[in-house]
Short mmCIF file of C-alpha atoms and ligand atoms in Angstrom, two decimals:
data_model
loop_
_atom_site.label_atom_id
_atom_site.label_comp_id
_atom_site.label_asym_id
_atom_site.label_seq_id
_atom_site.Cartn_x
_atom_site.Cartn_y
_atom_site.Cartn_z
CA UNK A 1 2.45 17.63 -86.86
CA UNK A 2 4.98 20.31 -86.33
CA UNK A 3 4.46 23.77 -85.22
CA UNK A 4 6.01 26.79 -87.06
CA UNK A 5 5.15 30.05 -85.78
CA UNK A 6 7.02 32.32 -88.47
CA UNK A 7 8.39 32.88 -91.90
CA UNK A 8 11.59 32.20 -90.59
CA UNK A 9 11.02 28.94 -88.86
CA UNK A 10 9.55 27.51 -92.43
CA UNK A 11 12.20 28.38 -94.17
CA UNK A 12 14.79 26.70 -91.93
CA UNK A 13 12.63 23.96 -91.81
CA UNK A 14 12.40 23.60 -95.78
CA UNK A 15 16.14 24.04 -95.80
CA UNK A 16 16.93 21.21 -93.50
CA UNK A 17 13.99 18.85 -94.42
CA UNK A 18 13.13 19.14 -98.43
CA UNK A 19 14.85 16.93 -101.29
CA UNK A 20 14.75 15.83 -104.18
CA UNK A 21 12.51 12.61 -103.04
CA UNK A 22 9.60 15.71 -102.34
CA UNK A 23 8.10 16.96 -105.13
CA UNK A 24 4.76 17.83 -104.20
CA UNK A 25 4.17 20.20 -101.11
CA UNK A 26 0.43 20.86 -100.69
CA UNK A 27 -1.29 23.89 -98.91
CA UNK A 28 -4.31 24.49 -96.84
CA UNK A 29 -4.47 28.25 -95.88
CA UNK A 30 -7.03 28.85 -93.45
CA UNK A 31 -8.15 31.65 -90.49
CA UNK A 32 -8.50 29.10 -87.94
CA UNK A 33 -11.06 27.78 -85.78
CA UNK A 34 -10.94 24.59 -88.10
CA UNK A 35 -14.02 22.48 -88.47
CA UNK A 36 -14.94 19.26 -90.83
CA UNK A 37 -14.99 21.80 -94.06
CA UNK A 38 -11.45 22.41 -93.42
CA UNK A 39 -10.69 19.02 -92.87
CA UNK A 40 -11.85 18.20 -95.66
CA UNK A 41 -9.60 19.93 -97.70
CA UNK A 42 -6.56 18.95 -95.45
CA UNK A 43 -7.69 15.38 -96.58
CA UNK A 44 -7.55 16.28 -99.44
CA UNK A 45 -4.03 17.69 -99.92
CA UNK A 46 -2.82 14.51 -97.70
CA UNK A 47 -4.27 11.98 -100.28
CA UNK A 48 -2.36 13.99 -103.40
CA UNK A 49 0.44 15.27 -101.76
CA UNK A 50 3.58 14.45 -99.75
CA UNK A 51 4.15 17.40 -96.90
CA UNK A 52 1.08 19.42 -96.27
CA UNK A 53 1.30 22.93 -95.07
CA UNK A 54 -1.86 24.14 -92.79
CA UNK A 55 -1.50 28.28 -91.95
CA UNK A 56 -3.59 29.89 -89.91
CA UNK A 57 -3.86 33.41 -89.72
CA UNK A 58 -6.47 35.91 -89.05
CA UNK A 59 -6.09 38.09 -91.96
CA UNK A 60 -7.18 41.46 -90.80
CA UNK A 61 -6.42 43.32 -94.81
CA UNK A 62 -9.85 41.01 -95.70
CA UNK A 63 -11.81 41.99 -92.83
CA UNK A 64 -14.28 45.07 -94.59
CA UNK A 65 -15.70 45.05 -90.55
CA UNK A 66 -13.59 45.94 -87.33
CA UNK A 67 -16.37 44.06 -84.94
CA UNK A 68 -15.84 40.82 -87.43
CA UNK A 69 -12.72 40.46 -87.28
CA UNK A 70 -12.24 41.39 -83.21
CA UNK A 71 -14.92 38.26 -82.80
CA UNK A 72 -13.78 36.15 -85.17
CA UNK A 73 -13.49 32.67 -82.95
CA UNK A 74 -9.91 31.65 -82.50
CA UNK A 75 -9.57 27.83 -80.86
CA UNK A 76 -6.00 27.55 -81.18
CA UNK A 77 -5.68 23.53 -79.15
CA UNK A 78 -9.03 22.24 -81.27
CA UNK A 79 -7.04 23.75 -84.31
CA UNK A 80 -4.08 21.52 -83.82
CA UNK A 81 -5.90 18.38 -82.65
CA UNK A 82 -8.11 18.86 -86.21
CA UNK A 83 -5.16 19.49 -88.56
CA UNK A 84 -2.89 16.97 -87.33
CA UNK A 85 -5.80 14.14 -87.53
CA UNK A 86 -6.82 15.33 -91.34
CA UNK A 87 -3.03 14.63 -91.94
CA UNK A 88 -1.71 17.82 -91.48
CA UNK A 89 2.23 17.55 -91.43
CA UNK A 90 3.07 21.44 -91.17
CA UNK A 91 0.69 24.10 -88.96
CA UNK A 92 1.77 27.37 -90.31
CA UNK A 93 1.30 29.90 -87.78
CA UNK A 94 2.96 33.41 -88.59
CA UNK A 95 1.77 37.06 -87.43
CA UNK A 96 0.37 39.59 -89.84
CA UNK A 97 3.61 41.95 -89.34
CA UNK A 98 5.58 38.72 -90.23
CA UNK A 99 3.73 37.92 -93.38
CA UNK A 100 3.01 41.13 -94.62
CA UNK A 101 7.06 42.61 -93.33
CA UNK A 102 5.71 45.09 -91.37
CA UNK A 103 1.85 46.41 -91.05
CA UNK A 104 -0.48 44.94 -93.43
CA UNK A 105 -1.36 46.52 -96.30
CA UNK A 106 -3.18 45.72 -99.32
CA UNK A 107 -2.73 46.82 -102.75
CA UNK A 108 -6.17 46.56 -104.47
CA UNK A 109 -6.76 44.99 -107.02
CA UNK A 110 -9.31 44.51 -110.29
CA UNK A 111 -10.04 41.62 -111.59
CA UNK A 112 -13.44 42.74 -113.77
CA UNK A 113 -16.56 41.26 -112.27
CA UNK A 114 -15.17 38.36 -110.28
CA UNK A 115 -13.65 40.79 -107.46
CA UNK A 116 -16.11 43.59 -108.06
CA UNK A 117 -19.25 41.78 -108.05
CA UNK A 118 -21.19 40.28 -105.10
CA UNK A 119 -18.45 39.77 -102.67
CA UNK A 120 -17.08 42.51 -103.80
CA UNK A 121 -19.64 44.67 -104.00
CA UNK A 122 -20.82 43.49 -100.39
CA UNK A 123 -17.37 44.18 -98.78
CA UNK A 124 -15.49 46.29 -100.23
CA UNK A 125 -11.47 45.68 -100.35
CA UNK A 126 -12.24 42.04 -99.26
CA UNK A 127 -10.47 40.31 -102.13
CA UNK A 128 -7.99 43.06 -102.01
CA UNK A 129 -6.98 41.45 -98.82
CA UNK A 130 -7.56 37.65 -99.85
CA UNK A 131 -5.30 38.59 -102.63
CA UNK A 132 -2.74 40.29 -101.28
CA UNK A 133 -2.18 37.31 -98.33
CA UNK A 134 -2.69 34.39 -100.37
CA UNK A 135 0.23 36.06 -102.61
CA UNK A 136 2.18 36.40 -99.22
CA UNK A 137 1.79 32.81 -98.08
CA UNK A 138 2.27 31.36 -101.60
CA UNK A 139 5.53 33.24 -101.46
CA UNK A 140 6.81 31.73 -98.19
CA UNK A 141 5.55 27.94 -98.20
CA UNK A 142 6.01 27.73 -102.25
CA UNK A 143 3.67 25.17 -102.79
CA UNK A 144 3.09 22.61 -105.87
CA UNK A 145 -0.79 22.23 -105.04
CA UNK A 146 -2.98 24.79 -102.95
CA UNK A 147 -6.40 23.87 -102.24
CA UNK A 148 -9.83 26.37 -101.33
CA UNK A 149 -13.07 24.97 -100.45
CA UNK A 150 -15.91 25.64 -103.31
CA UNK A 151 -17.96 27.40 -99.97
CA UNK A 152 -16.54 30.86 -101.02
CA UNK A 153 -17.25 30.11 -104.85
CA UNK A 154 -16.00 33.55 -105.69
CA UNK A 155 -12.53 33.49 -103.97
CA UNK A 156 -11.80 30.46 -106.17
CA UNK A 157 -12.13 32.13 -109.16
CA UNK A 158 -10.13 35.23 -107.88
CA UNK A 159 -7.33 33.17 -106.01
CA UNK A 160 -7.23 31.36 -109.54
CA UNK A 161 -6.66 34.91 -111.13
CA UNK A 162 -3.89 36.10 -109.36
CA UNK A 163 -2.02 32.26 -108.96
CA UNK A 164 -2.19 32.42 -112.61
CA UNK A 165 -0.18 35.25 -113.34
CA UNK A 166 1.69 35.53 -110.56
CA UNK A 167 2.57 31.92 -109.05
CA UNK A 168 1.48 29.73 -112.87
CA UNK A 169 3.44 26.65 -111.59
CA UNK A 170 0.97 26.55 -108.77
CA UNK A 171 -1.93 24.33 -109.07
CA UNK A 172 -5.33 25.11 -107.26
CA UNK A 173 -7.94 22.73 -106.56
CA UNK A 174 -10.98 23.79 -105.76
CA UNK A 175 -13.23 21.10 -103.33
CA UNK A 176 -16.26 20.16 -102.65
CA UNK A 177 -18.52 22.42 -100.01
CA UNK A 178 -18.88 20.44 -96.77
CA UNK A 179 -22.70 20.64 -94.47
CA UNK A 180 -23.69 19.83 -91.59
CA UNK A 181 -26.48 16.97 -91.20
CA UNK A 182 -29.44 19.77 -91.69
CA UNK A 183 -27.36 21.32 -94.97
CA UNK A 184 -26.61 24.30 -93.02
CA UNK A 185 -22.51 25.26 -94.84
CA UNK A 186 -20.17 24.86 -92.32
CA UNK A 187 -18.30 27.95 -91.34
CA UNK A 188 -16.18 28.82 -88.05
CA UNK A 189 -18.38 32.00 -88.09
CA UNK A 190 -21.60 29.33 -86.90
CA UNK A 191 -20.50 28.90 -83.86
CA UNK A 192 -21.91 32.66 -83.40
CA UNK A 193 -25.34 31.88 -83.90
CA UNK A 194 -27.96 30.60 -81.21
CA UNK A 195 -29.75 27.54 -81.65
CA UNK A 196 -32.67 29.45 -83.04
CA UNK A 197 -30.20 30.81 -85.37
CA UNK A 198 -29.28 27.58 -86.91
CA UNK A 199 -32.33 26.70 -87.35
CA UNK A 200 -33.21 30.18 -89.47
CA UNK A 201 -29.91 29.68 -91.01
CA UNK A 202 -30.69 26.27 -92.48
CA UNK A 203 -33.59 28.36 -94.74
CA UNK A 204 -30.64 29.19 -97.38
CA UNK A 205 -29.67 25.90 -98.10
CA UNK A 206 -32.98 24.55 -98.10
CA UNK A 207 -34.31 27.60 -100.96
CA UNK A 208 -30.64 26.63 -102.79
CA UNK A 209 -31.73 22.79 -102.92
CA UNK A 210 -35.36 23.80 -103.80
CA UNK A 211 -33.76 25.46 -107.28
CA UNK A 212 -31.79 23.00 -108.01
CA UNK A 213 -34.27 20.70 -108.12
CA UNK A 214 -36.51 23.07 -109.72
CA UNK A 215 -34.25 23.82 -112.52
CA UNK A 216 -33.41 19.77 -112.78
CA UNK A 217 -36.82 18.99 -113.49
CA UNK A 218 -36.80 21.81 -116.18
CA UNK A 219 -38.27 24.56 -114.24
CA UNK A 220 -36.92 28.28 -115.35
CA UNK A 221 -33.71 29.00 -113.54
CA UNK A 222 -34.89 33.10 -113.16
CA UNK A 223 -38.26 32.26 -111.96
CA UNK A 224 -36.75 29.94 -109.37
CA UNK A 225 -34.12 32.04 -107.93
CA UNK A 226 -37.00 34.90 -107.57
CA UNK A 227 -39.47 32.21 -105.77
CA UNK A 228 -36.52 31.72 -103.02
CA UNK A 229 -35.42 35.20 -103.00
CA UNK A 230 -39.18 36.22 -102.24
CA UNK A 231 -39.17 33.31 -99.68
CA UNK A 232 -36.06 34.32 -98.09
CA UNK A 233 -36.88 38.30 -98.16
CA UNK A 234 -40.27 37.43 -95.73
CA UNK A 235 -37.99 35.47 -93.58
CA UNK A 236 -38.32 37.28 -90.00
CA UNK A 237 -34.62 37.59 -88.68
CA UNK A 238 -32.96 36.84 -91.83
CA UNK A 239 -31.70 39.75 -93.51
CA UNK A 240 -30.69 38.69 -97.37
CA UNK A 241 -27.89 40.35 -98.91
CA UNK A 242 -28.46 38.77 -102.70
CA UNK A 243 -29.03 35.47 -104.63
CA UNK A 244 -28.22 35.08 -107.61
CA UNK A 245 -27.42 32.71 -110.74
CA UNK A 246 -23.86 33.04 -111.85
CA UNK A 247 -20.74 31.51 -114.06
CA UNK A 248 -18.59 30.51 -111.71
CA UNK A 249 -15.42 31.23 -114.12
CA UNK A 250 -16.68 35.21 -115.01
CA UNK A 251 -19.27 36.27 -111.92
CA UNK A 252 -20.32 38.23 -114.43
CA UNK A 253 -24.06 39.86 -113.45
CA UNK A 254 -26.51 38.51 -116.14
CA UNK A 255 -30.32 38.50 -115.63
CA UNK A 256 -29.87 35.91 -118.55
CA UNK A 257 -29.85 32.44 -117.31
CA UNK A 258 -28.01 31.26 -120.48
CA UNK A 259 -24.23 30.02 -118.67
CA UNK A 260 -25.34 30.16 -115.53
CA UNK A 261 -23.01 27.10 -113.29
CA UNK A 262 -24.31 28.03 -109.95
CA UNK A 263 -26.36 29.94 -107.30
CA UNK A 264 -24.66 31.90 -104.93
CA UNK A 265 -26.19 33.79 -102.17
CA UNK A 266 -25.30 35.91 -98.92
CA UNK A 267 -27.57 36.60 -96.11
CA UNK A 268 -27.11 37.94 -91.94
CA UNK A 269 -28.85 35.96 -89.46
CA UNK A 270 -27.74 37.11 -85.86
CA UNK A 271 -25.66 39.43 -87.35
CA UNK A 272 -23.36 36.46 -88.52
CA UNK A 273 -22.95 36.90 -92.25
CA UNK A 274 -23.33 33.92 -93.97
CA UNK A 275 -23.13 32.51 -97.85
CA UNK A 276 -23.72 29.42 -99.33
CA UNK A 277 -23.91 28.46 -103.03
CA UNK A 278 -25.50 24.88 -104.94
CA UNK A 279 -24.19 23.72 -108.84
CA UNK A 280 -26.81 23.68 -111.00
P1 AMP B 301 -11.20 30.25 -93.66
O1 AMP B 301 -10.52 30.03 -92.90
O2 AMP B 301 -13.12 30.54 -93.45
O3 AMP B 301 -10.67 31.00 -94.51
O4 AMP B 301 -11.60 28.99 -94.63
C1 AMP B 301 -10.03 28.41 -95.31
C2 AMP B 301 -10.61 27.69 -96.53
O5 AMP B 301 -11.43 26.50 -96.10
C3 AMP B 301 -11.22 28.18 -97.35
O6 AMP B 301 -10.63 27.83 -98.61
C4 AMP B 301 -12.20 27.68 -97.55
O7 AMP B 301 -13.41 27.96 -98.66
C5 AMP B 301 -12.22 26.51 -96.99
N1 AMP B 301 -13.94 26.12 -96.24
C6 AMP B 301 -14.84 27.03 -95.21
N2 AMP B 301 -15.87 26.09 -95.20
C7 AMP B 301 -15.70 25.36 -95.87
C8 AMP B 301 -16.84 24.21 -96.32
N3 AMP B 301 -17.99 24.13 -95.47
N4 AMP B 301 -16.24 23.22 -96.88
C9 AMP B 301 -15.32 23.04 -97.74
N5 AMP B 301 -14.51 24.29 -97.47
C10 AMP B 301 -14.76 25.33 -96.85
#
């Protein structure tokens, strides 16, 4: 695997190495501290593309809390091992200033509920930053296919919308959510949880699983979500932000369960913000 640290190095590598035989460049954007969730995206990209660019950039414009940005885990040596083992061809590690062409700045975006509801509401400006950085990374990497995890379900909807408008030739590939053996959705931030925090956080996926099972057995969706909401709210040390049924394409807020495709949830444990979802 080749490590390229700037957009100039990436451009030069493409000029020297890309030819008509390369028809499929895959791209996996990340913020580093790679785990098996990231690895699954790289593996999928590597099974479908001739070249796989993995980027690592802790993008300041998508953080709505300074403390979260400052404490965001960084583990470059391990990232190199994980990305290479999973099949990455290029590890692209630009600085924010390089990608933004100056001080990082995100233009506001309004795609309706997909940018304003749930994550957009809880994390003001977050999707402005996501749209901005993914757009700029797409311009630098010029991929044919870009891989995103359905762990960040709303992000997939936002990126698809942005890409349809600004990069219609790039295929957005949504990949499965990867969990640990106890069901906890893998996240770079999990490293900030204590053992007790991890045990508490496991309740999030357990409740999602229970809702999905109830619904499968013919139970009422709204009632099932309400039961889970009550349980999560009663757990000491877990602060529930939201739990709701949504349609993964629209994210429009609806109290009717017709058209729900997923249940989404966000909660904090030990100050660490966790999100998860399950398909119905
Ligand atoms: P991040 O480094 O958190 O910005 O994530 C980079 C990419 O990896 C995003 O597309 C995420 O959705 C994806 N990702 C993160 N965690 C997981 C997971 N547990 N399962 C699948 N994809 C994930």
